CSV table of C-alpha atoms in Angstrom, one decimal:
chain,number,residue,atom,x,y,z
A,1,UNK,CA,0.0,0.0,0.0
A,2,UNK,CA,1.1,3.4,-0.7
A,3,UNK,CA,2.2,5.0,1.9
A,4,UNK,CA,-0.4,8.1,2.2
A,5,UNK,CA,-1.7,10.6,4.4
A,6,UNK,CA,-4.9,13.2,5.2
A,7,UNK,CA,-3.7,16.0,7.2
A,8,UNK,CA,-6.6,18.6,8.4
A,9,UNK,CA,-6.0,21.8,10.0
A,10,UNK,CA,-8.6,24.5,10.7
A,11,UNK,CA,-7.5,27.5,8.9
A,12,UNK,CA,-10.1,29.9,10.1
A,13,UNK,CA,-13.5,28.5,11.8
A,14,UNK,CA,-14.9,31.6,12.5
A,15,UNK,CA,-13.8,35.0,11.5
A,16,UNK,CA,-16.6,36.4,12.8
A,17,UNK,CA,-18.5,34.7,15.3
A,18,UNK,CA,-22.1,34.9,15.5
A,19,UNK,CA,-24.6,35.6,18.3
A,20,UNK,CA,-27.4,33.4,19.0
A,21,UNK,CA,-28.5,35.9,22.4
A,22,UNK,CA,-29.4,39.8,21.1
A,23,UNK,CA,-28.6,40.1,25.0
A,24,UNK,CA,-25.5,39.1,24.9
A,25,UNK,CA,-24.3,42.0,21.8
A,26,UNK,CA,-22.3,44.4,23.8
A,27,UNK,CA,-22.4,48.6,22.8
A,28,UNK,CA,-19.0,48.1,20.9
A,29,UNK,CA,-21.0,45.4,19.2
A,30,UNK,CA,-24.1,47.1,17.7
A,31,UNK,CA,-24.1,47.4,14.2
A,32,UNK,CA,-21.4,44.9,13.6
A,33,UNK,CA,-22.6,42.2,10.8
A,34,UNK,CA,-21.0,38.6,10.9
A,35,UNK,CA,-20.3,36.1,8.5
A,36,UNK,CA,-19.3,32.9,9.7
A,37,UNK,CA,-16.2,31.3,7.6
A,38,UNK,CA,-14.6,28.0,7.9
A,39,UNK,CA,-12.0,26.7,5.4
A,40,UNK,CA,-10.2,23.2,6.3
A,41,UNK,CA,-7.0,22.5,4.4
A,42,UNK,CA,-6.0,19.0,3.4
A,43,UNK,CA,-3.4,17.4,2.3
A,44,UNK,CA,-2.5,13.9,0.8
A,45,UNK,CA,1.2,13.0,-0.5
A,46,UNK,CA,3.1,10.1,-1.6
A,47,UNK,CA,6.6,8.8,-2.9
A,48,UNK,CA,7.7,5.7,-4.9
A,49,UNK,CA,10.9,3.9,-6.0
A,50,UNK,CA,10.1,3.1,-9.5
A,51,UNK,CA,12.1,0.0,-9.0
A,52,UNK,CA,13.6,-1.2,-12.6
A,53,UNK,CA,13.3,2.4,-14.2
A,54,UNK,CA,16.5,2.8,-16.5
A,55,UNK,CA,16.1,5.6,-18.1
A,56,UNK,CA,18.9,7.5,-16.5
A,57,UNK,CA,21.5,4.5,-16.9
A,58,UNK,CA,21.2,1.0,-14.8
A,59,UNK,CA,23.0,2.9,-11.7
A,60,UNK,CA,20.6,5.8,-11.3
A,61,UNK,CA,17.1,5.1,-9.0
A,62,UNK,CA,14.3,7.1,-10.1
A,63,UNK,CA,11.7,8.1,-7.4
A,64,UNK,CA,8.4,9.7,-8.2
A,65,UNK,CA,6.2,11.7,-5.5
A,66,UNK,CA,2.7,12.8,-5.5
A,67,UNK,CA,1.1,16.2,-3.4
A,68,UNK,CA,-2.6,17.4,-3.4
A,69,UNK,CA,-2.8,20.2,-1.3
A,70,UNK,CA,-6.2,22.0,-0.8
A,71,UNK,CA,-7.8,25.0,1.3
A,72,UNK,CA,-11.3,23.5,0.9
A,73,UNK,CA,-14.6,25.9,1.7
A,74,UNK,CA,-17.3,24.0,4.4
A,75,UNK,CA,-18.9,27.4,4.8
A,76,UNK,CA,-19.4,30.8,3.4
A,77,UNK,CA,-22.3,32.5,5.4
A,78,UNK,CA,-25.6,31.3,4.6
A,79,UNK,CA,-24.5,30.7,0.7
A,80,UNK,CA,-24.9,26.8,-0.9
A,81,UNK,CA,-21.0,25.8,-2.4
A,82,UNK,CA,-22.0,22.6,-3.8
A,83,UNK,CA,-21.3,24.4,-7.1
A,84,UNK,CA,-18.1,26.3,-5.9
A,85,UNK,CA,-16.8,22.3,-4.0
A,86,UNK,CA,-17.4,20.6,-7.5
A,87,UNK,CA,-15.8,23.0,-9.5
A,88,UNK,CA,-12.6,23.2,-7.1
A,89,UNK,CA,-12.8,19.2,-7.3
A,90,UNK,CA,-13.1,19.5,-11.2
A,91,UNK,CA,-10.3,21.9,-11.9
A,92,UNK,CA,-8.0,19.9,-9.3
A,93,UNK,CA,-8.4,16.2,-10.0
A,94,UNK,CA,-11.0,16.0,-13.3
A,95,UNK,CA,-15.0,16.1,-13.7
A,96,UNK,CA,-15.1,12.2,-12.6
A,97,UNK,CA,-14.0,13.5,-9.1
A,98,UNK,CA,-17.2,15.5,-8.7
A,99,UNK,CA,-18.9,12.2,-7.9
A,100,UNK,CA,-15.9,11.6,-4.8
A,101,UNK,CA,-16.1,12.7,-1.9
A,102,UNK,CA,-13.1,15.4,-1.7
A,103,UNK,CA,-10.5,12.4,0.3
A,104,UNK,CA,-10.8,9.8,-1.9
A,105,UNK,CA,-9.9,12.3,-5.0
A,106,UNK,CA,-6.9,13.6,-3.6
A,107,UNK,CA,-5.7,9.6,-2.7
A,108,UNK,CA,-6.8,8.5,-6.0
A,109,UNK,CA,-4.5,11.5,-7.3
A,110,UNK,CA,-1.4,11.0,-5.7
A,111,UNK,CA,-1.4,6.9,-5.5
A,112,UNK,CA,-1.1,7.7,-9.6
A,113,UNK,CA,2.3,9.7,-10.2
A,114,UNK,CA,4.5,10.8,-13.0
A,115,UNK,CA,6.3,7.7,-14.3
A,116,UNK,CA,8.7,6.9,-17.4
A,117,UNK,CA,9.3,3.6,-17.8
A,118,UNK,CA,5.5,1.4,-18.1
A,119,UNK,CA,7.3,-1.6,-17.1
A,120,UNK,CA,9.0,-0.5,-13.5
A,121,UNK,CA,6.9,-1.3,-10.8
A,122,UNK,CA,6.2,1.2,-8.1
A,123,UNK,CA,7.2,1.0,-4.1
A,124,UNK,CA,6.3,3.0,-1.7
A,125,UNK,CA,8.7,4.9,0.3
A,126,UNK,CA,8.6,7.5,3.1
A,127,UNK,CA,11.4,10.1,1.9
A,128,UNK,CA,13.0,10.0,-1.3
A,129,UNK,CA,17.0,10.2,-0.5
A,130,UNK,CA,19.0,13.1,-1.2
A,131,UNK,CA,22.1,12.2,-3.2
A,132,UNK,CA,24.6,15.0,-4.9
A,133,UNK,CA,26.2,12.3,-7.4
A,134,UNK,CA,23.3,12.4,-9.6
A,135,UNK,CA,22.6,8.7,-8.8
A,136,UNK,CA,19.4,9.7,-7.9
A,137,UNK,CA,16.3,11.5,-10.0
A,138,UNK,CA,13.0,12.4,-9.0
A,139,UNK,CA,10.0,13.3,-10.6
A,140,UNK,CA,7.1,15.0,-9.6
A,141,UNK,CA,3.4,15.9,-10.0
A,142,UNK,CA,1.4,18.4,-7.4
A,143,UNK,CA,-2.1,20.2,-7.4
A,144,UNK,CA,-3.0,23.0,-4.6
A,145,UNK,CA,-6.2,25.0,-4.2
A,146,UNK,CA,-5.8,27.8,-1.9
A,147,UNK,CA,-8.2,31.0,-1.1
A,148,UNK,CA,-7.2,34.2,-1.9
A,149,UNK,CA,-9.5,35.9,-1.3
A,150,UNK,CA,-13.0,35.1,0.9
A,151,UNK,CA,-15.8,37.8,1.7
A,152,UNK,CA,-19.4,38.1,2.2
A,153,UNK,CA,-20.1,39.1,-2.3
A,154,UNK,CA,-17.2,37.3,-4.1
A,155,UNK,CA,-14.7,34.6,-3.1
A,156,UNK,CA,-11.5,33.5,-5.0
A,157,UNK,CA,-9.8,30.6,-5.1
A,158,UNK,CA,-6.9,29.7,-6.9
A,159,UNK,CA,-5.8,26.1,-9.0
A,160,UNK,CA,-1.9,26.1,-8.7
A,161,UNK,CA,-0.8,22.6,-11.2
A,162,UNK,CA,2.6,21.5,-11.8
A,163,UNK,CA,4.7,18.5,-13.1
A,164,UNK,CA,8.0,17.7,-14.0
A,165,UNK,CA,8.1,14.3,-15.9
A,166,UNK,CA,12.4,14.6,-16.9
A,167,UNK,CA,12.4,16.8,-19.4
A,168,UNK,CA,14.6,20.2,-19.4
A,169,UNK,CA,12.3,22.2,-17.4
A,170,UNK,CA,8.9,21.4,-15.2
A,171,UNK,CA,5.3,23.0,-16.6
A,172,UNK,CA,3.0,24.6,-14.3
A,173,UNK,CA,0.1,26.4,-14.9
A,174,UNK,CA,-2.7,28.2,-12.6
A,175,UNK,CA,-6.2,28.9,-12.9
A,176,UNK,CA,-8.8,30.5,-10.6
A,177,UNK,CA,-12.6,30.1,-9.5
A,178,UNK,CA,-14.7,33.4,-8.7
A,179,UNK,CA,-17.7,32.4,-6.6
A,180,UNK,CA,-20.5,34.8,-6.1
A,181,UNK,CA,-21.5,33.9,-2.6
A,182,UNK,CA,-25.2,35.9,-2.5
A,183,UNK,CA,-26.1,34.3,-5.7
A,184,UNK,CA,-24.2,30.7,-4.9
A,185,UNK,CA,-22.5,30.7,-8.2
A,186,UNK,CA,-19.3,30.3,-9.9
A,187,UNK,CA,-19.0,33.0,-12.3
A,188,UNK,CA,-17.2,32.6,-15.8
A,189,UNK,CA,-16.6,35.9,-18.0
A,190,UNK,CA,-19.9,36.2,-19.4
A,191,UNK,CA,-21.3,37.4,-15.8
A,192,UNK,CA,-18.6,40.2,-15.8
A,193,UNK,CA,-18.5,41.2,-19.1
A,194,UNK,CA,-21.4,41.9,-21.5
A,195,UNK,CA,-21.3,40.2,-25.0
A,196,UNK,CA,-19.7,41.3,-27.9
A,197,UNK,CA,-16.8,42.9,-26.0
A,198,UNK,CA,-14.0,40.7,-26.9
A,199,UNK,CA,-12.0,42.7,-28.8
A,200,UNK,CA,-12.4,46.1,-27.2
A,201,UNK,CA,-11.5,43.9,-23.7
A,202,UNK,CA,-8.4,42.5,-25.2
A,203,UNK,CA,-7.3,46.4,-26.1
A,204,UNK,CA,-7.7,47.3,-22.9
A,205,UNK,CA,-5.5,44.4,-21.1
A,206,UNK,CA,-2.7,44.8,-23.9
A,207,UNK,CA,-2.2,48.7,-22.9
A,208,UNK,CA,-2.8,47.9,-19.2
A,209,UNK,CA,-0.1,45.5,-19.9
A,210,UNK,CA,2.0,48.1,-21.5
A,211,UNK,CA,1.9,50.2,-18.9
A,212,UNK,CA,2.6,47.7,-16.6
A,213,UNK,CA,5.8,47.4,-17.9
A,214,UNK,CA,6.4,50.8,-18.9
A,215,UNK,CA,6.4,51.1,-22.9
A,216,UNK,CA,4.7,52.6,-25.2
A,217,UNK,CA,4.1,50.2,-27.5
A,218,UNK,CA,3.3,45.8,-28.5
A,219,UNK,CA,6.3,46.4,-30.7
A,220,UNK,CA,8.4,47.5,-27.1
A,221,UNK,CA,6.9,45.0,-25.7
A,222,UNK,CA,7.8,42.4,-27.6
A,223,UNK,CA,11.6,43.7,-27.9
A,224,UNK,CA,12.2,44.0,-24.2
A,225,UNK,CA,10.4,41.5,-22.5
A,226,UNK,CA,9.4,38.9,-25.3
A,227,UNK,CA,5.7,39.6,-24.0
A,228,UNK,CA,3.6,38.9,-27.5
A,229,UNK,CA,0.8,41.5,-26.8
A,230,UNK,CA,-0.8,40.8,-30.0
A,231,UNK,CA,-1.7,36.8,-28.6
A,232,UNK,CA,-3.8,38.5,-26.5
A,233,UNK,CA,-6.8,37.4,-28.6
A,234,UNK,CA,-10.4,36.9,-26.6
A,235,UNK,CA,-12.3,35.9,-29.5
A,236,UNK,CA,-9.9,32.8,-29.8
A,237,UNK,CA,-9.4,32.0,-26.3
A,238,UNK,CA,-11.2,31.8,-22.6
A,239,UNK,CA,-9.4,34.2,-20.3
A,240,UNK,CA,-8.0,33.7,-16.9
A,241,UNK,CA,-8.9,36.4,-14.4
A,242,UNK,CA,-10.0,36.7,-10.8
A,243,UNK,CA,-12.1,39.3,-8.9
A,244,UNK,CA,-9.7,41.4,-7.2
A,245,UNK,CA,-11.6,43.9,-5.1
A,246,UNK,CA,-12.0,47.1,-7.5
A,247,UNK,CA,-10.4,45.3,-10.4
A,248,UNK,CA,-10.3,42.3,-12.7
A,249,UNK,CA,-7.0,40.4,-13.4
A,250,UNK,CA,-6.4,38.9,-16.4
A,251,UNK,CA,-3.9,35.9,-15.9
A,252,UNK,CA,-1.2,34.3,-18.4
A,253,UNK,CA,0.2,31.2,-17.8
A,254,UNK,CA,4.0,30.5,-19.2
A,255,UNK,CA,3.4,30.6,-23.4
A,256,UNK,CA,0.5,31.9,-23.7
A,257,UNK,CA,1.9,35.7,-24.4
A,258,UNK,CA,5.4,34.5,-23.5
A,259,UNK,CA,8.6,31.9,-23.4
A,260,UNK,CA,8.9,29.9,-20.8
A,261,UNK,CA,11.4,32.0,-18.9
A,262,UNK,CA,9.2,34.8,-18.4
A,263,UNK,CA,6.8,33.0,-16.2
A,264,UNK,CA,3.2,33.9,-15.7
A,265,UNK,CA,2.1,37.4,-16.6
A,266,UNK,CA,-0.5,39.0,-14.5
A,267,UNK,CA,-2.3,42.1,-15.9
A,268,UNK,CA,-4.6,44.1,-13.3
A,269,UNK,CA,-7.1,46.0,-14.8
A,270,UNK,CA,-9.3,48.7,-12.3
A,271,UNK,CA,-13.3,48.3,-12.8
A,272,UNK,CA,-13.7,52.2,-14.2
A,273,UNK,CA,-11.5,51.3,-17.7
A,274,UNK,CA,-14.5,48.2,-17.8
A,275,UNK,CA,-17.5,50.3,-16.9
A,276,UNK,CA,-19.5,50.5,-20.4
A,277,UNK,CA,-18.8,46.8,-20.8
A,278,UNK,CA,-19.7,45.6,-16.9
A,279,UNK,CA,-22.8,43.7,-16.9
A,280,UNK,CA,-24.7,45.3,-13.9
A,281,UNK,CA,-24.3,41.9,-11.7
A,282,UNK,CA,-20.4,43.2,-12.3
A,283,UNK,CA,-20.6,46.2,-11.0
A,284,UNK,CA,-22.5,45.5,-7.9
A,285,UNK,CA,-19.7,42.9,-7.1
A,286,UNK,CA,-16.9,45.3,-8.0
A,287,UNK,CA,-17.7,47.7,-5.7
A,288,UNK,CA,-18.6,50.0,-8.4
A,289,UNK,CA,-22.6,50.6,-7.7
């Protein structure tokens, strides 16, 4: 049996705690409004000797290890997140995970890791051993969910994935979930942004995204940062963003607008450059009605 593990630990149960007794509201109290959060975070992880792996030569022992690491909702106020809890399970693990309860997705996860060779056979270890002879090589696979950002309108969560399976460089990518708590929804970019927007949105992000990093134009752009404004294209692709209190961030994930090397792009554009195209659900949640 692999060797696995479920660690829980209360994050926050209650930021702010509710009273049951009017009687017992003090004067510093009066006025105050509560909502109750609670966010567990669990964690499952595993690591394997892929025991007749010779990929690297006959005298070098391949390992493999597994991480699922989630901040997973149990309550935002008074708001359902059945929708919110599936769609963190389907971003993390797959839609066949909705189905799971949340444990048995992140075991399912790890007891599968990266592997090379089909024909090694996996055992399972508790540490993979540090070696600096290069006798030793590890690969790896992770997922993590974590909040960043929880209030009584919109909460954010974030879908961090990464692997390295041996080749020159490991892939990552991130993606996030906006839940709008009063209306117990997950919101996509139809809810923010009215129709027909898609190229007058991407103009805005590319010249946020200039001046962001101070130039004056794609062509700039391109030649100092090998940032490709023009693949900003919305009518070609779904964009990443989150809910970020009076803005919107659009998110780019290694080669999407760039190499590798420049990592992920972030591009935070403030609600009043949006404000013809905001649908009015938008605004309300932006602060910006």
């Amino acid at each position: 049996m692999a060797n696995r593990k479920i660690v829980l630990l209360a994050l926050s149960a209650v930021l702010l705690a509710s009273c049951a007794d009017n009687s017992a509201v003090t004067d510093g109290e009066k006025g105050v409004k509560d909502f109750e959060i609670r966010i567990v975070e669990k964690s499952a992880e595993a690591s394997y000797h892929c025991v007749g792996d010779t990929t690297y030569g006959a005298d070098v022992r391949l390992y493999t290890t597994a991480s699922a690491t989630l901040q997973w909702p149990e309550m935002l106020g008074n708001a359902n997140i059945k929708c919110l809890q599936d769609t963190l399970l389907a971003r993390c693990f797959g839609s066949e995970s909705v189905t799971m309860p949340v444990g048995e997705a992140m075991r399912r996860y790890v007891s599968d890791p990266v592997t090379m060779d089909d024909g090694s056979q996996l055992e399972a270890v508790d540490t993979v051993p540090v070696s600096d002879a290069y006798n030793v090589r590890t690969l790896a696979k992770s997922i993590k969910a974590s909040a960043v950002s929880v209030g009584r309108r919109v909460a954010v969560f974030k879908v961090d994935w990464f692997m390295y399976g041996g080749g020159a460089h490991p892939i990552y990518a991130s993606s996030f979930v906006n839940f709008d708590v009063e209306r117990s929804r997950v919101l996509t970019l139809s809810d923010i942004v009215k129709p027909g927007n898609d190229a007058a949105l991407a103009t805005i992000v590319k010249n946020v995204l200039c001046e962001q990093y101070g130039v004056d134009s794609y062509e700039q752009l391109q030649a100092n940062y090998s940032i490709n404004a023009e693949a900003v294209d919305y009518s070609l692709q779904h964009p990443v963003f989150y809910i970020d209190g009076e803005y919107v961030a659009f998110y780019f994930n290694p080669y999407e607008i760039g190499p590798w090397a420049t990592g992920t792009v972030e591009v935070q554009v403030p609600a009043f450059m949006l404000d013809d195209m905001l649908t009015p659900e938008a605004k309300i949640l932006l602060g910006w009605q």
